[in-house]
Amino acid sequence: MAGHSDLGRFLRQCRADLTPEASGIAAETQGRRVRGLRREEVAMLAGVSVDYYTRLEQGRHTSPSPAVVDALARVFQLDAAARAHLADLARPARRSDRQMPAQRVRAAMHQLLASMTEHPALILGRRTDVLASNALARALLTDWTLLPPRHRNYVRWIFLDPDARDAFLDWPTVAADVVGTLRLYAGRHPDDPQLSELVGELTIKSAEFRTWWNGRHVHERTHGTKRMNHPAVGPITLRYEALALPGDPDQTLFVYTTDPGSPSHDNLRLLGSLAARTGPVPGTAPSTPARAADASTERADPS
């Protein structure tokens, strides 16, 4: 997936996206065929030889030193998430035939989620797999329990369920960021076969995913705001916090809140009341066409 051949691709994308003006280089206006930097310009700014940098881009050298990684991150003006991704891609090859251990959510965490009746909450694992969620999260987003185990995945829902596109008022931003999150994971776990399956499926089925996956955007979700329009209660603006869980660095607890006294707060409370009285809320079940396709390809969950 995101093995060391991707180091060169990532560097080429960074170089193409950075203009001479942004990097402080006075670019000549005549004879320049590309918008981005040239290899010799990157090498000069990073303090390495042109031959060495060329070998990095061509995949003939795949393990630059931490000092070179830092220099390239500075040249390309990478944020913390993109810099971490570059460091992941630059790590020495570490292929292993050992099966990744199955992820399990502790019973105490399930109890904690169930007790959070006023706040949607869910736990995402590897590849943004949805490992657990409370009733309000299922009412707000979708009822993951109705999906085959292998299809309980946040990225997959965002791109393949039409209701997800309608739910987020800023869907392009949400979708691009979640692709960046998946890319960050891919750099850390390049040999995950289920990641390869997920990316392959989404690349075939979604042109938008294919376009963003071929880019270089890297995103780490720590906190932020989501604007949604729920079919049962109307608009809801939520803040979320992402909390890494001890014992498994690939499990993250997401908790959503609203501003007290706001229309969003009232709408979220109404949604909770509807879910408590009637069970599944209209608009939160996976779309029927997707369910039919999923049922035909259901497999046992290996994790």
JSON list of N, CA and C in Angstrom, two decimals, residues 218-255:
[
{"chain": "A", "resi": 218, "resn": "VAL", "atom": "N", "xyz": [-2.43, 14.94, 3.95]},
{"chain": "A", "resi": 218, "resn": "VAL", "atom": "CA", "xyz": [-2.36, 14.10, 5.14]},
{"chain": "A", "resi": 218, "resn": "VAL", "atom": "C", "xyz": [-3.08, 14.84, 6.26]},
{"chain": "A", "resi": 219, "resn": "HIS", "atom": "N", "xyz": [-3.90, 14.10, 7.00]},
{"chain": "A", "resi": 219, "resn": "HIS", "atom": "CA", "xyz": [-4.70, 14.76, 8.03]},
{"chain": "A", "resi": 219, "resn": "HIS", "atom": "C", "xyz": [-4.77, 13.88, 9.27]},
{"chain": "A", "resi": 220, "resn": "GLU", "atom": "N", "xyz": [-4.54, 14.48, 10.43]},
{"chain": "A", "resi": 220, "resn": "GLU", "atom": "CA", "xyz": [-4.71, 13.78, 11.70]},
{"chain": "A", "resi": 220, "resn": "GLU", "atom": "C", "xyz": [-5.85, 14.45, 12.46]},
{"chain": "A", "resi": 221, "resn": "ARG", "atom": "N", "xyz": [-6.89, 13.68, 12.74]},
{"chain": "A", "resi": 221, "resn": "ARG", "atom": "CA", "xyz": [-8.06, 14.24, 13.40]},
{"chain": "A", "resi": 221, "resn": "ARG", "atom": "C", "xyz": [-7.82, 14.26, 14.91]},
{"chain": "A", "resi": 222, "resn": "THR", "atom": "N", "xyz": [-7.73, 15.45, 15.46]},
{"chain": "A", "resi": 222, "resn": "THR", "atom": "CA", "xyz": [-7.55, 15.62, 16.90]},
{"chain": "A", "resi": 222, "resn": "THR", "atom": "C", "xyz": [-8.75, 16.33, 17.52]},
{"chain": "A", "resi": 223, "resn": "HIS", "atom": "N", "xyz": [-9.27, 17.31, 16.83]},
{"chain": "A", "resi": 223, "resn": "HIS", "atom": "CA", "xyz": [-10.47, 18.03, 17.25]},
{"chain": "A", "resi": 223, "resn": "HIS", "atom": "C", "xyz": [-10.96, 18.83, 16.05]},
{"chain": "A", "resi": 224, "resn": "GLY", "atom": "N", "xyz": [-12.18, 19.27, 16.12]},
{"chain": "A", "resi": 224, "resn": "GLY", "atom": "CA", "xyz": [-12.69, 20.06, 15.01]},
{"chain": "A", "resi": 224, "resn": "GLY", "atom": "C", "xyz": [-14.19, 20.25, 15.10]},
{"chain": "A", "resi": 225, "resn": "THR", "atom": "N", "xyz": [-14.77, 20.71, 14.00]},
{"chain": "A", "resi": 225, "resn": "THR", "atom": "CA", "xyz": [-16.20, 21.02, 13.93]},
{"chain": "A", "resi": 225, "resn": "THR", "atom": "C", "xyz": [-16.80, 20.34, 12.71]},
{"chain": "A", "resi": 226, "resn": "LYS", "atom": "N", "xyz": [-17.98, 19.79, 12.87]},
{"chain": "A", "resi": 226, "resn": "LYS", "atom": "CA", "xyz": [-18.72, 19.19, 11.76]},
{"chain": "A", "resi": 226, "resn": "LYS", "atom": "C", "xyz": [-20.09, 19.86, 11.67]},
{"chain": "A", "resi": 227, "resn": "ARG", "atom": "N", "xyz": [-20.46, 20.23, 10.45]},
{"chain": "A", "resi": 227, "resn": "ARG", "atom": "CA", "xyz": [-21.80, 20.80, 10.21]},
{"chain": "A", "resi": 227, "resn": "ARG", "atom": "C", "xyz": [-22.63, 19.76, 9.47]},
{"chain": "A", "resi": 228, "resn": "MET", "atom": "N", "xyz": [-23.75, 19.38, 10.10]},
{"chain": "A", "resi": 228, "resn": "MET", "atom": "CA", "xyz": [-24.58, 18.33, 9.53]},
{"chain": "A", "resi": 228, "resn": "MET", "atom": "C", "xyz": [-26.01, 18.82, 9.37]},
{"chain": "A", "resi": 229, "resn": "ASN", "atom": "N", "xyz": [-26.75, 18.11, 8.51]},
{"chain": "A", "resi": 229, "resn": "ASN", "atom": "CA", "xyz": [-28.18, 18.35, 8.37]},
{"chain": "A", "resi": 229, "resn": "ASN", "atom": "C", "xyz": [-28.87, 17.00, 8.49]},
{"chain": "A", "resi": 230, "resn": "HIS", "atom": "N", "xyz": [-29.46, 16.74, 9.65]},
{"chain": "A", "resi": 230, "resn": "HIS", "atom": "CA", "xyz": [-30.07, 15.44, 9.89]},
{"chain": "A", "resi": 230, "resn": "HIS", "atom": "C", "xyz": [-31.49, 15.43, 9.33]},
{"chain": "A", "resi": 231, "resn": "PRO", "atom": "N", "xyz": [-31.88, 14.37, 8.61]},
{"chain": "A", "resi": 231, "resn": "PRO", "atom": "CA", "xyz": [-33.21, 14.37, 7.99]},
{"chain": "A", "resi": 231, "resn": "PRO", "atom": "C", "xyz": [-34.36, 14.40, 8.98]},
{"chain": "A", "resi": 232, "resn": "ALA", "atom": "N", "xyz": [-34.11, 13.99, 10.22]},
{"chain": "A", "resi": 232, "resn": "ALA", "atom": "CA", "xyz": [-35.21, 13.94, 11.21]},
{"chain": "A", "resi": 232, "resn": "ALA", "atom": "C", "xyz": [-35.32, 15.20, 12.04]},
{"chain": "A", "resi": 233, "resn": "VAL", "atom": "N", "xyz": [-34.20, 15.92, 12.28]},
{"chain": "A", "resi": 233, "resn": "VAL", "atom": "CA", "xyz": [-34.25, 17.05, 13.21]},
{"chain": "A", "resi": 233, "resn": "VAL", "atom": "C", "xyz": [-33.67, 18.34, 12.65]},
{"chain": "A", "resi": 234, "resn": "GLY", "atom": "N", "xyz": [-33.03, 18.30, 11.48]},
{"chain": "A", "resi": 234, "resn": "GLY", "atom": "CA", "xyz": [-32.50, 19.51, 10.90]},
{"chain": "A", "resi": 234, "resn": "GLY", "atom": "C", "xyz": [-31.02, 19.72, 11.16]},
{"chain": "A", "resi": 235, "resn": "PRO", "atom": "N", "xyz": [-30.55, 20.97, 11.05]},
{"chain": "A", "resi": 235, "resn": "PRO", "atom": "CA", "xyz": [-29.11, 21.25, 11.12]},
{"chain": "A", "resi": 235, "resn": "PRO", "atom": "C", "xyz": [-28.54, 21.08, 12.53]},
{"chain": "A", "resi": 236, "resn": "ILE", "atom": "N", "xyz": [-27.33, 20.53, 12.57]},
{"chain": "A", "resi": 236, "resn": "ILE", "atom": "CA", "xyz": [-26.63, 20.35, 13.84]},
{"chain": "A", "resi": 236, "resn": "ILE", "atom": "C", "xyz": [-25.15, 20.65, 13.60]},
{"chain": "A", "resi": 237, "resn": "THR", "atom": "N", "xyz": [-24.60, 21.58, 14.37]},
{"chain": "A", "resi": 237, "resn": "THR", "atom": "CA", "xyz": [-23.17, 21.86, 14.34]},
{"chain": "A", "resi": 237, "resn": "THR", "atom": "C", "xyz": [-22.54, 21.23, 15.57]},
{"chain": "A", "resi": 238, "resn": "LEU", "atom": "N", "xyz": [-21.56, 20.37, 15.34]},
{"chain": "A", "resi": 238, "resn": "LEU", "atom": "CA", "xyz": [-20.95, 19.61, 16.43]},
{"chain": "A", "resi": 238, "resn": "LEU", "atom": "C", "xyz": [-19.47, 19.90, 16.52]},
{"chain": "A", "resi": 239, "resn": "ARG", "atom": "N", "xyz": [-18.97, 19.89, 17.75]},
{"chain": "A", "resi": 239, "resn": "ARG", "atom": "CA", "xyz": [-17.53, 19.89, 17.98]},
{"chain": "A", "resi": 239, "resn": "ARG", "atom": "C", "xyz": [-17.13, 18.47, 18.37]},
{"chain": "A", "resi": 240, "resn": "TYR", "atom": "N", "xyz": [-15.95, 18.05, 17.93]},
{"chain": "A", "resi": 240, "resn": "TYR", "atom": "CA", "xyz": [-15.51, 16.71, 18.31]},
{"chain": "A", "resi": 240, "resn": "TYR", "atom": "C", "xyz": [-14.10, 16.76, 18.89]},
{"chain": "A", "resi": 241, "resn": "GLU", "atom": "N", "xyz": [-13.85, 15.83, 19.78]},
{"chain": "A", "resi": 241, "resn": "GLU", "atom": "CA", "xyz": [-12.52, 15.62, 20.35]},
{"chain": "A", "resi": 241, "resn": "GLU", "atom": "C", "xyz": [-12.14, 14.16, 20.09]},
{"chain": "A", "resi": 242, "resn": "ALA", "atom": "N", "xyz": [-10.90, 13.94, 19.66]},
{"chain": "A", "resi": 242, "resn": "ALA", "atom": "CA", "xyz": [-10.39, 12.60, 19.40]},
{"chain": "A", "resi": 242, "resn": "ALA", "atom": "C", "xyz": [-9.39, 12.23, 20.49]},
{"chain": "A", "resi": 243, "resn": "LEU", "atom": "N", "xyz": [-9.66, 11.14, 21.18]},
{"chain": "A", "resi": 243, "resn": "LEU", "atom": "CA", "xyz": [-8.85, 10.73, 22.33]},
{"chain": "A", "resi": 243, "resn": "LEU", "atom": "C", "xyz": [-8.26, 9.35, 22.07]},
{"chain": "A", "resi": 244, "resn": "ALA", "atom": "N", "xyz": [-6.94, 9.26, 22.02]},
{"chain": "A", "resi": 244, "resn": "ALA", "atom": "CA", "xyz": [-6.28, 7.97, 21.84]},
{"chain": "A", "resi": 244, "resn": "ALA", "atom": "C", "xyz": [-6.48, 7.12, 23.08]},
{"chain": "A", "resi": 245, "resn": "LEU", "atom": "N", "xyz": [-6.82, 5.86, 22.89]},
{"chain": "A", "resi": 245, "resn": "LEU", "atom": "CA", "xyz": [-7.10, 4.98, 24.02]},
{"chain": "A", "resi": 245, "resn": "LEU", "atom": "C", "xyz": [-5.84, 4.23, 24.45]},
{"chain": "A", "resi": 246, "resn": "PRO", "atom": "N", "xyz": [-5.59, 4.15, 25.74]},
{"chain": "A", "resi": 246, "resn": "PRO", "atom": "CA", "xyz": [-4.42, 3.42, 26.22]},
{"chain": "A", "resi": 246, "resn": "PRO", "atom": "C", "xyz": [-4.54, 1.93, 25.93]},
{"chain": "A", "resi": 247, "resn": "GLY", "atom": "N", "xyz": [-3.41, 1.32, 25.64]},
{"chain": "A", "resi": 247, "resn": "GLY", "atom": "CA", "xyz": [-3.40, -0.12, 25.39]},
{"chain": "A", "resi": 247, "resn": "GLY", "atom": "C", "xyz": [-3.46, -0.48, 23.92]},
{"chain": "A", "resi": 248, "resn": "ASP", "atom": "N", "xyz": [-3.94, 0.42, 23.06]},
{"chain": "A", "resi": 248, "resn": "ASP", "atom": "CA", "xyz": [-3.99, 0.17, 21.62]},
{"chain": "A", "resi": 248, "resn": "ASP", "atom": "C", "xyz": [-3.88, 1.51, 20.91]},
{"chain": "A", "resi": 249, "resn": "PRO", "atom": "N", "xyz": [-2.71, 1.85, 20.37]},
{"chain": "A", "resi": 249, "resn": "PRO", "atom": "CA", "xyz": [-2.54, 3.15, 19.73]},
{"chain": "A", "resi": 249, "resn": "PRO", "atom": "C", "xyz": [-3.39, 3.34, 18.49]},
{"chain": "A", "resi": 250, "resn": "ASP", "atom": "N", "xyz": [-3.97, 2.25, 17.98]},
{"chain": "A", "resi": 250, "resn": "ASP", "atom": "CA", "xyz": [-4.81, 2.35, 16.78]},
{"chain": "A", "resi": 250, "resn": "ASP", "atom": "C", "xyz": [-6.29, 2.41, 17.11]},
{"chain": "A", "resi": 251, "resn": "GLN", "atom": "N", "xyz": [-6.64, 2.65, 18.37]},
{"chain": "A", "resi": 251, "resn": "GLN", "atom": "CA", "xyz": [-8.03, 2.88, 18.75]},
{"chain": "A", "resi": 251, "resn": "GLN", "atom": "C", "xyz": [-8.18, 4.33, 19.21]},
{"chain": "A", "resi": 252, "resn": "THR", "atom": "N", "xyz": [-9.19, 5.00, 18.67]},
{"chain": "A", "resi": 252, "resn": "THR", "atom": "CA", "xyz": [-9.43, 6.40, 19.01]},
{"chain": "A", "resi": 252, "resn": "THR", "atom": "C", "xyz": [-10.90, 6.58, 19.37]},
{"chain": "A", "resi": 253, "resn": "LEU", "atom": "N", "xyz": [-11.14, 7.24, 20.49]},
{"chain": "A", "resi": 253, "resn": "LEU", "atom": "CA", "xyz": [-12.49, 7.57, 20.92]},
{"chain": "A", "resi": 253, "resn": "LEU", "atom": "C", "xyz": [-12.85, 8.96, 20.41]},
{"chain": "A", "resi": 254, "resn": "PHE", "atom": "N", "xyz": [-13.96, 9.07, 19.69]},
{"chain": "A", "resi": 254, "resn": "PHE", "atom": "CA", "xyz": [-14.45, 10.34, 19.19]},
{"chain": "A", "resi": 254, "resn": "PHE", "atom": "C", "xyz": [-15.72, 10.70, 19.97]},
{"chain": "A", "resi": 255, "resn": "VAL", "atom": "N", "xyz": [-15.73, 11.88, 20.56]},
{"chain": "A", "resi": 255, "resn": "VAL", "atom": "CA", "xyz": [-16.88, 12.36, 21.32]},
{"chain": "A", "resi": 255, "resn": "VAL", "atom": "C", "xyz": [-17.35, 13.68, 20.70]}
]
